[in-house]
Structures are given as C-alpha cells and as structure tokens.
XYZ file of N, CA and C in Angstrom:
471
model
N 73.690 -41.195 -123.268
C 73.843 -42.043 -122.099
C 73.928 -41.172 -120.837
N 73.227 -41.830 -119.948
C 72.961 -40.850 -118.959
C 74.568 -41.167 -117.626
N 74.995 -40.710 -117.422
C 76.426 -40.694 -116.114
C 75.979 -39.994 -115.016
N 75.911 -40.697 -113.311
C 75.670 -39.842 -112.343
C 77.065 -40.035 -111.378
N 77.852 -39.093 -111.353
C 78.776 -39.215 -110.664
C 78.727 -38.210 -109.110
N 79.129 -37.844 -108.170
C 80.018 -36.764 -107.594
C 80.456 -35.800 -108.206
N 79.858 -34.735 -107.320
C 80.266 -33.450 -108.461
C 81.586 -33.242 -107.728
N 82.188 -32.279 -108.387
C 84.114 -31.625 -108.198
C 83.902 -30.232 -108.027
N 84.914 -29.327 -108.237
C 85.010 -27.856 -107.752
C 84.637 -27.873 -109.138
N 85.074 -27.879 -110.296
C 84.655 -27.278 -111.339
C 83.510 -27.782 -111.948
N 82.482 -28.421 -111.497
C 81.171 -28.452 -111.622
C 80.385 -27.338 -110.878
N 80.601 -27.074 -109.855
C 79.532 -26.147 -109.080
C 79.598 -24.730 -109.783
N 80.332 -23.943 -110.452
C 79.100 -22.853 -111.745
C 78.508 -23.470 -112.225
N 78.278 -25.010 -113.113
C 76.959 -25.701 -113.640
C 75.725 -25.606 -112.588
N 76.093 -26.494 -110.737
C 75.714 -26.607 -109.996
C 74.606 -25.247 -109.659
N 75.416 -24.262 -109.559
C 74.794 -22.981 -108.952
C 73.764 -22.389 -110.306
N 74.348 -22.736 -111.454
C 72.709 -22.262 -112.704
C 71.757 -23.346 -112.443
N 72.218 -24.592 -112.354
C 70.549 -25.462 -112.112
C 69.876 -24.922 -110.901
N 70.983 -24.590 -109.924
C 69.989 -23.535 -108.953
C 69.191 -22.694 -108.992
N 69.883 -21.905 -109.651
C 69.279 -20.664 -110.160
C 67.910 -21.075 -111.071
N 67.920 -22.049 -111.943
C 67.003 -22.628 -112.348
C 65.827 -22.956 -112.320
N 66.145 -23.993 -110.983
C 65.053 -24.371 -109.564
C 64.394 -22.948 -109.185
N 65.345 -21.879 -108.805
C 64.168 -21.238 -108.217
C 63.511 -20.288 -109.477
N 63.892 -20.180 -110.118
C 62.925 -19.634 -110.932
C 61.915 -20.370 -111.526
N 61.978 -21.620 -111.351
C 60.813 -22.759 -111.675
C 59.956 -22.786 -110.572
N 60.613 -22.430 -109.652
C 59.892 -22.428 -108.180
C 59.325 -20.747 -107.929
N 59.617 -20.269 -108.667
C 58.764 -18.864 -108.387
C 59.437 -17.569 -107.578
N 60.545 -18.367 -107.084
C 61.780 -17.704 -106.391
C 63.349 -16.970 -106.851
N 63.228 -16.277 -107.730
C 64.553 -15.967 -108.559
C 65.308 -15.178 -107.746
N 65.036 -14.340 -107.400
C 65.507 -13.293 -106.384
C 66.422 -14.332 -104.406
N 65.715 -15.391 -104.511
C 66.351 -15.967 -103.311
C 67.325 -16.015 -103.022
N 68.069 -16.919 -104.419
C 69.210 -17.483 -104.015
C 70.265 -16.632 -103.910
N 71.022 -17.144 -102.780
C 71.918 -16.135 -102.202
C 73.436 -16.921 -102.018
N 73.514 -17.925 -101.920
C 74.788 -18.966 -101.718
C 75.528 -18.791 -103.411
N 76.935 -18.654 -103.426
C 77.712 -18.327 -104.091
C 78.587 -19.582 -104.827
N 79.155 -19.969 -105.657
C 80.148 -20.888 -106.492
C 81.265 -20.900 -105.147
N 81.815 -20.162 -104.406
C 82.937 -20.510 -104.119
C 82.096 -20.980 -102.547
N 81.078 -20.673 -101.830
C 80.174 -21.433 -100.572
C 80.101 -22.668 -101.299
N 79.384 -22.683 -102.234
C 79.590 -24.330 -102.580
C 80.398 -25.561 -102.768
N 81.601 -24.453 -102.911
C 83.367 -25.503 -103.503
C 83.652 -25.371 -101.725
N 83.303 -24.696 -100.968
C 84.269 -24.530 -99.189
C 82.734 -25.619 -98.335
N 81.730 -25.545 -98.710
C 81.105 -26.353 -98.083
C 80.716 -28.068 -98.774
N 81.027 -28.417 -99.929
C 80.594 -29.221 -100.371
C 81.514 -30.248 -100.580
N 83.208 -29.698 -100.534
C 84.483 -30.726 -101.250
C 85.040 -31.211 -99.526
N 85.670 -31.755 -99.822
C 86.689 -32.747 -98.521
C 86.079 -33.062 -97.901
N 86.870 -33.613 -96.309
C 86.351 -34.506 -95.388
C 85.452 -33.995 -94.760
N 85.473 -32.595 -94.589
C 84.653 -32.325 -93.399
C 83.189 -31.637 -94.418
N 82.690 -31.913 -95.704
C 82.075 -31.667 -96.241
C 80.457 -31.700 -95.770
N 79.777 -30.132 -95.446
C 78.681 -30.463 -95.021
C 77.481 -31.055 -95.730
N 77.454 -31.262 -97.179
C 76.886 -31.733 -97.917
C 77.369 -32.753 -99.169
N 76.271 -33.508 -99.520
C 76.992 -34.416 -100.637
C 76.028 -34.086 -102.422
N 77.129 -33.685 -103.282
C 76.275 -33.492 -104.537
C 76.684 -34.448 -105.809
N 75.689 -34.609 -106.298
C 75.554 -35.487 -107.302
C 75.170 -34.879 -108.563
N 76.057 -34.948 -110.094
C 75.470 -34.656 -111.110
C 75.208 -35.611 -111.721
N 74.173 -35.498 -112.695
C 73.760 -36.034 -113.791
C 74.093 -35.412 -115.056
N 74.950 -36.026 -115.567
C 75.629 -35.948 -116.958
C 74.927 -36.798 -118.044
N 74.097 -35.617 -118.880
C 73.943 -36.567 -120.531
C 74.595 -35.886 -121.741
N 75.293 -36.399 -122.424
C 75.938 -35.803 -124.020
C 77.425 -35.087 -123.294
N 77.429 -35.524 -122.466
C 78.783 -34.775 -121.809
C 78.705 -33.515 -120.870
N 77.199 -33.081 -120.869
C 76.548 -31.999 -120.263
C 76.119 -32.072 -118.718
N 76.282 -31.185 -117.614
C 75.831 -31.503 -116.423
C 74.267 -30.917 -116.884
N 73.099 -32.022 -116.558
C 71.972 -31.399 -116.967
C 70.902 -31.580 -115.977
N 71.296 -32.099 -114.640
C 70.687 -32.187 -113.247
C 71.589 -32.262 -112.123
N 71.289 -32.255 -110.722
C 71.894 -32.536 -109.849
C 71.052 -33.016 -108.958
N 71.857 -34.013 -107.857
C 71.127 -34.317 -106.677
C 71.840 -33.545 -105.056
N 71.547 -32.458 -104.200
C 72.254 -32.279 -103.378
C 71.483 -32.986 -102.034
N 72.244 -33.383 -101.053
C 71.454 -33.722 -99.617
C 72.658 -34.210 -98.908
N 72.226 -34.145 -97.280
C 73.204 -33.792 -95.968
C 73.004 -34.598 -94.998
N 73.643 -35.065 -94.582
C 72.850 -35.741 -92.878
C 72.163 -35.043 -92.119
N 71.341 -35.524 -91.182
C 70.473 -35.284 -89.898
C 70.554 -35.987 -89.262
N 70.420 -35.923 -88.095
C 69.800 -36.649 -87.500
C 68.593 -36.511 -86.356
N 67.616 -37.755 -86.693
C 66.777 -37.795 -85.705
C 66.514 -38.825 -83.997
N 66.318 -37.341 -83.495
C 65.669 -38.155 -81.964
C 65.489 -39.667 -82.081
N 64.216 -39.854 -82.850
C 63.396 -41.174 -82.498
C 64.057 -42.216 -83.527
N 64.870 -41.927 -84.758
C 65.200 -42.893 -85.531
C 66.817 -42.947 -85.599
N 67.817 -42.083 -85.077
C 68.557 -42.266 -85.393
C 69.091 -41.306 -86.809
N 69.935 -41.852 -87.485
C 70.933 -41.144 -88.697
C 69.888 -41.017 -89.933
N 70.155 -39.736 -90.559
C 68.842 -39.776 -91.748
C 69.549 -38.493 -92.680
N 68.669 -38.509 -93.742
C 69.319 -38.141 -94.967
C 68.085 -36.906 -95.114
N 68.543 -35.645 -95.741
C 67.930 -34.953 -96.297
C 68.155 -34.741 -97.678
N 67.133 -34.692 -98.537
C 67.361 -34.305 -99.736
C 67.154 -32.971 -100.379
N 67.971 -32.258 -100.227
C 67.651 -30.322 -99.949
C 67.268 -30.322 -101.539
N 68.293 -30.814 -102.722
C 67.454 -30.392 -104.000
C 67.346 -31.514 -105.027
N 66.485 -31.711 -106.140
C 66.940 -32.722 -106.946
C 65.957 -32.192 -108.454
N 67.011 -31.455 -109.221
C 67.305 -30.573 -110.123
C 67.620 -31.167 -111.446
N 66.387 -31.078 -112.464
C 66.540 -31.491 -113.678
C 66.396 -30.553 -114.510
N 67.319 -30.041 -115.856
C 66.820 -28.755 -116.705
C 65.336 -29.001 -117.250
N 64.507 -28.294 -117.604
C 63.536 -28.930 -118.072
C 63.366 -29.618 -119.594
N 64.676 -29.229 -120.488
C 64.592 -30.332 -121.710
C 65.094 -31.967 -121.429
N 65.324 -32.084 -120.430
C 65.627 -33.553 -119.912
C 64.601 -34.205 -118.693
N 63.827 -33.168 -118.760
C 62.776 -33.825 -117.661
C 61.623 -34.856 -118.633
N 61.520 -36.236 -117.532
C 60.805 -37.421 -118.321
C 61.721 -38.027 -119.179
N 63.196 -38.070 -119.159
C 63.830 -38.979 -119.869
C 64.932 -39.879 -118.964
N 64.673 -39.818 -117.619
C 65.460 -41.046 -116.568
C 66.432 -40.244 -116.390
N 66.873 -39.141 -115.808
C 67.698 -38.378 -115.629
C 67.266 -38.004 -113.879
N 66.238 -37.749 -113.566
C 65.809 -37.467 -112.339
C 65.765 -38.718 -111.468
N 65.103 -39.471 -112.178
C 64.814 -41.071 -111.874
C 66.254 -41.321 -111.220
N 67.847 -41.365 -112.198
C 68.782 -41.724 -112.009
C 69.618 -41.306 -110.571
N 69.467 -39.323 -110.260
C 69.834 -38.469 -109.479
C 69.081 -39.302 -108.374
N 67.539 -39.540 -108.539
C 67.115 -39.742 -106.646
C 68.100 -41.188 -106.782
N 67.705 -42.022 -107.635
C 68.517 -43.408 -107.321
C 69.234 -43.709 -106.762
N 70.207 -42.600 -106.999
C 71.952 -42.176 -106.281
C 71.738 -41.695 -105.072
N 70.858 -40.597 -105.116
C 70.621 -40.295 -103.441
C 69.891 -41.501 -102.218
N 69.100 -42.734 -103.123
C 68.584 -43.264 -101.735
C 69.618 -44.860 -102.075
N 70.445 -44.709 -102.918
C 71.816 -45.584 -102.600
C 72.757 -45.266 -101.728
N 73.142 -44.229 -101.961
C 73.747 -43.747 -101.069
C 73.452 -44.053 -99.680
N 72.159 -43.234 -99.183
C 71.274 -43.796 -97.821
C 71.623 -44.743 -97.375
N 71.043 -45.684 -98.502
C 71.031 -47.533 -97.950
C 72.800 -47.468 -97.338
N 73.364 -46.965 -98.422
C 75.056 -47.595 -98.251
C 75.791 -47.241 -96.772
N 74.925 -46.241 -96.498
C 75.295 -45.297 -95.530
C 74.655 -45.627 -94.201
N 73.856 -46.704 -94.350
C 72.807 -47.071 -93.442
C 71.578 -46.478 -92.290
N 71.138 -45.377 -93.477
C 70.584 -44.276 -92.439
C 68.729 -44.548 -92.543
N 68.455 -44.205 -91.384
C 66.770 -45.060 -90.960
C 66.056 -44.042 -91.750
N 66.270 -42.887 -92.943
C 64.967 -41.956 -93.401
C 65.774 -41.446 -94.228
N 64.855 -41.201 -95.028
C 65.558 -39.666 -96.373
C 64.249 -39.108 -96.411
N 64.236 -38.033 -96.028
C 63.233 -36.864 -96.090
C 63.339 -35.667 -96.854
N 62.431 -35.281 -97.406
C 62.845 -34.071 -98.480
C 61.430 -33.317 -98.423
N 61.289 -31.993 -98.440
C 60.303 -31.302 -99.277
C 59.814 -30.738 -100.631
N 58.791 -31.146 -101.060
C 58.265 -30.848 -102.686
C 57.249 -29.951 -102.305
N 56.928 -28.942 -103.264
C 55.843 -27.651 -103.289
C 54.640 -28.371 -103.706
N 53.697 -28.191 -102.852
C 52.675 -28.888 -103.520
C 51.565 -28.699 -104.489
N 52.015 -27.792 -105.318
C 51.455 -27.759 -106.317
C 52.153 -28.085 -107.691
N 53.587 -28.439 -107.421
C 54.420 -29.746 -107.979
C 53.950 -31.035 -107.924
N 52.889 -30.991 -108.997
C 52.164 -32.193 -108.549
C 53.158 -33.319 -109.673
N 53.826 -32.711 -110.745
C 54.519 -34.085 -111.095
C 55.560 -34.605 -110.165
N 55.654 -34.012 -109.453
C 56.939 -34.309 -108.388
C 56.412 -35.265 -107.366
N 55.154 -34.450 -106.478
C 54.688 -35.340 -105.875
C 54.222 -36.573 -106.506
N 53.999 -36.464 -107.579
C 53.370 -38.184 -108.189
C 54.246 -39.148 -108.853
N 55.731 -38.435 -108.923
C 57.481 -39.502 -108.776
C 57.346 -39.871 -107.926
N 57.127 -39.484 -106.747
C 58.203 -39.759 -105.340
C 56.955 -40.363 -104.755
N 55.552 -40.395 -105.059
C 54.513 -41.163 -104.409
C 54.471 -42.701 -105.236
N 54.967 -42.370 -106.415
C 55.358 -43.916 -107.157
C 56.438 -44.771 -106.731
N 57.667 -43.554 -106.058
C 58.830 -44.796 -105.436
C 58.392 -45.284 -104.218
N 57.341 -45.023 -103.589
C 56.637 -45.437 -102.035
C 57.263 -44.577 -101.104
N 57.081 -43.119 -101.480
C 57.645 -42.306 -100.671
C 56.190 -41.914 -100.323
N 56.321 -41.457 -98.618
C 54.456 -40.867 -98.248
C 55.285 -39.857 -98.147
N 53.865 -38.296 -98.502
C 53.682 -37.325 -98.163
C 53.044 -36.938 -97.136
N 53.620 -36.737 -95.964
C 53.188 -36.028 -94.796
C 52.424 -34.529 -95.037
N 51.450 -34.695 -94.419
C 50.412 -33.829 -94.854
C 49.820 -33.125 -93.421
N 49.654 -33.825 -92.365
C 49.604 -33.280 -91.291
C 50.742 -32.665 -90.223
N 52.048 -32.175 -91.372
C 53.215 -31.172 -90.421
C 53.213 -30.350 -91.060
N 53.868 -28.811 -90.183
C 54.214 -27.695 -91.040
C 55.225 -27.607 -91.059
N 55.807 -27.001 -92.289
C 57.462 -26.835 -92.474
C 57.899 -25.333 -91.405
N 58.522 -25.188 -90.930
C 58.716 -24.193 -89.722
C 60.228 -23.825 -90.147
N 60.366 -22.204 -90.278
C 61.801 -21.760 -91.038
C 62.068 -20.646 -90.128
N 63.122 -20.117 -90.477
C 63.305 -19.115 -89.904
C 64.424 -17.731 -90.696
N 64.189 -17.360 -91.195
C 65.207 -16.959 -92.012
C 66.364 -16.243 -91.441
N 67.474 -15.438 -91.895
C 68.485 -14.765 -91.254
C 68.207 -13.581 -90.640
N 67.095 -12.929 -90.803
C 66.843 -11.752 -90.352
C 65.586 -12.074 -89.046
N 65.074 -12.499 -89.486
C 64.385 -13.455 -88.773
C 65.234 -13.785 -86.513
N 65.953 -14.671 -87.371
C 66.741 -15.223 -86.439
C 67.662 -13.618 -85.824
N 68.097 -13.173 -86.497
C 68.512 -11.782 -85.688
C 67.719 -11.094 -84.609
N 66.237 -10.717 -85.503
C 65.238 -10.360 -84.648
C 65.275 -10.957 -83.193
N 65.036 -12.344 -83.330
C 64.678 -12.844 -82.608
C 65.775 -12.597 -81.213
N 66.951 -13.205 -81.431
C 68.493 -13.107 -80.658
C 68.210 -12.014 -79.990
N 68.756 -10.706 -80.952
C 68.471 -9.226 -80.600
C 67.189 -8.955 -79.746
N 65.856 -9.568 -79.572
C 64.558 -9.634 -79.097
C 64.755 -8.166 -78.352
C-alpha cells in the first residue's frame, strides 16, 4: 500500500539518497552538494523554505516530492516543483503518480495560479506523465542559471 505523507527530520538521510539517486539517473553524481542537516534547517518549521513529501510503500521511503513557492509578476503565487523522485524498482507502479498528486493538491489547497517544474528532455517517460496530466511543455524558453562561482565572478566583476 502506497502512504504519501510529509517528510520529518528523520526522513531526510532517505531524502538525501533518492537525491543522490536522481542525479546519478540524471548523469550528475558529482553535483549534489546540499547536506542531511541543510535539509532538516531548511525544510522543518514555520519559516520552512521548502515543502517535502514522501512516498512510503512496505514501510519503505521509496520516492519523494520536494517544491517551494514563487512567485510570479503576471500571475501572482505559484508553486515550483524542484524534484519528484521515484527509486527505479517502483517506477510504473502509482508511486510517482501519487507524489505529483500531493504536490498539485497541495497547490489547489494553497490556491496558487501555476506549478512549474523542469524535466530533461530526453526524459521522455517523464515528459509523456506530465503531458498526460495536461501539463504543456514550454519549448520556446531557456532555462537561465547561474551557479555559485558563477555569481561570484560576476559580483567580484
């Protein structure tokens, strides 16, 4: 039976291996840089900059959903969905399905005009979930980043 609750402090070491996970599914192992205890100081209490969601099957955390507010200029209050993290022996069994569920309930509950997220596009099963819930893929923007060193450069100019 699948359970999607709010994750706690002693979920996020589960939290931070599905990370670790993601990016090595994503081609990125070496990235991740955010720590178990950044996640318990940014993710728990009131002033919490993010909201995470696990997915529990057999008693196991075996996905997560993380995402944050934004907001936009032209619409008002909106939702980002930074990750949504299934191990891959539970992928295709309503476990992912369940995680976004929670994230665009939430939304609604929360009453925010967008939930926006980025998928790699050569994640084409991903893109062809989220094009089945009537989510469009914007295709004519670029994602524009800047990283920490980056941003130093720049300051320092």
């Amino acid at each position: 039976m699948i359970e999607i609750r709010e994750a706690t402090k002693e979920d996020f070491p589960r939290v931070l291996e599905l990370i670790m996970e993601l990016a090595i599914f994503e081609k990125e192992p070496d990235a991740v840089e955010v720590t178990v205890e950044e996640l318990e100081q940014n993710g728990l209490g009131e002033q919490a900059l993010f909201k995470c969601f696990v997915g529990i099957y057999d008693g196991n955390i075996e996905g997560i959903s993380l995402c944050y507010p934004r907001f936009s200029t032209w619409k008002g209050k909106t939702i980002h969905l930074e990750d949504l993290i299934v191990t891959e022996k539970m992928r295709g069994k309503g476990l992912g399905k369940a995680l976004y569920n929670k994230v665009l309930q939430y939304a609604y509950d929360h009453r925010v005009k967008r939930v926006e997220w980025v998928v790699l596009d050569w994640n084409t099963d991903a893109v062809a979930f989220y094009e089945r819930t009537g989510a469009t893929m914007i295709k004519d923007w670029y994602l524009a980043q800047m990283d920490q060193q980056s941003l130093e450069n720049y300051i320092k100019g």
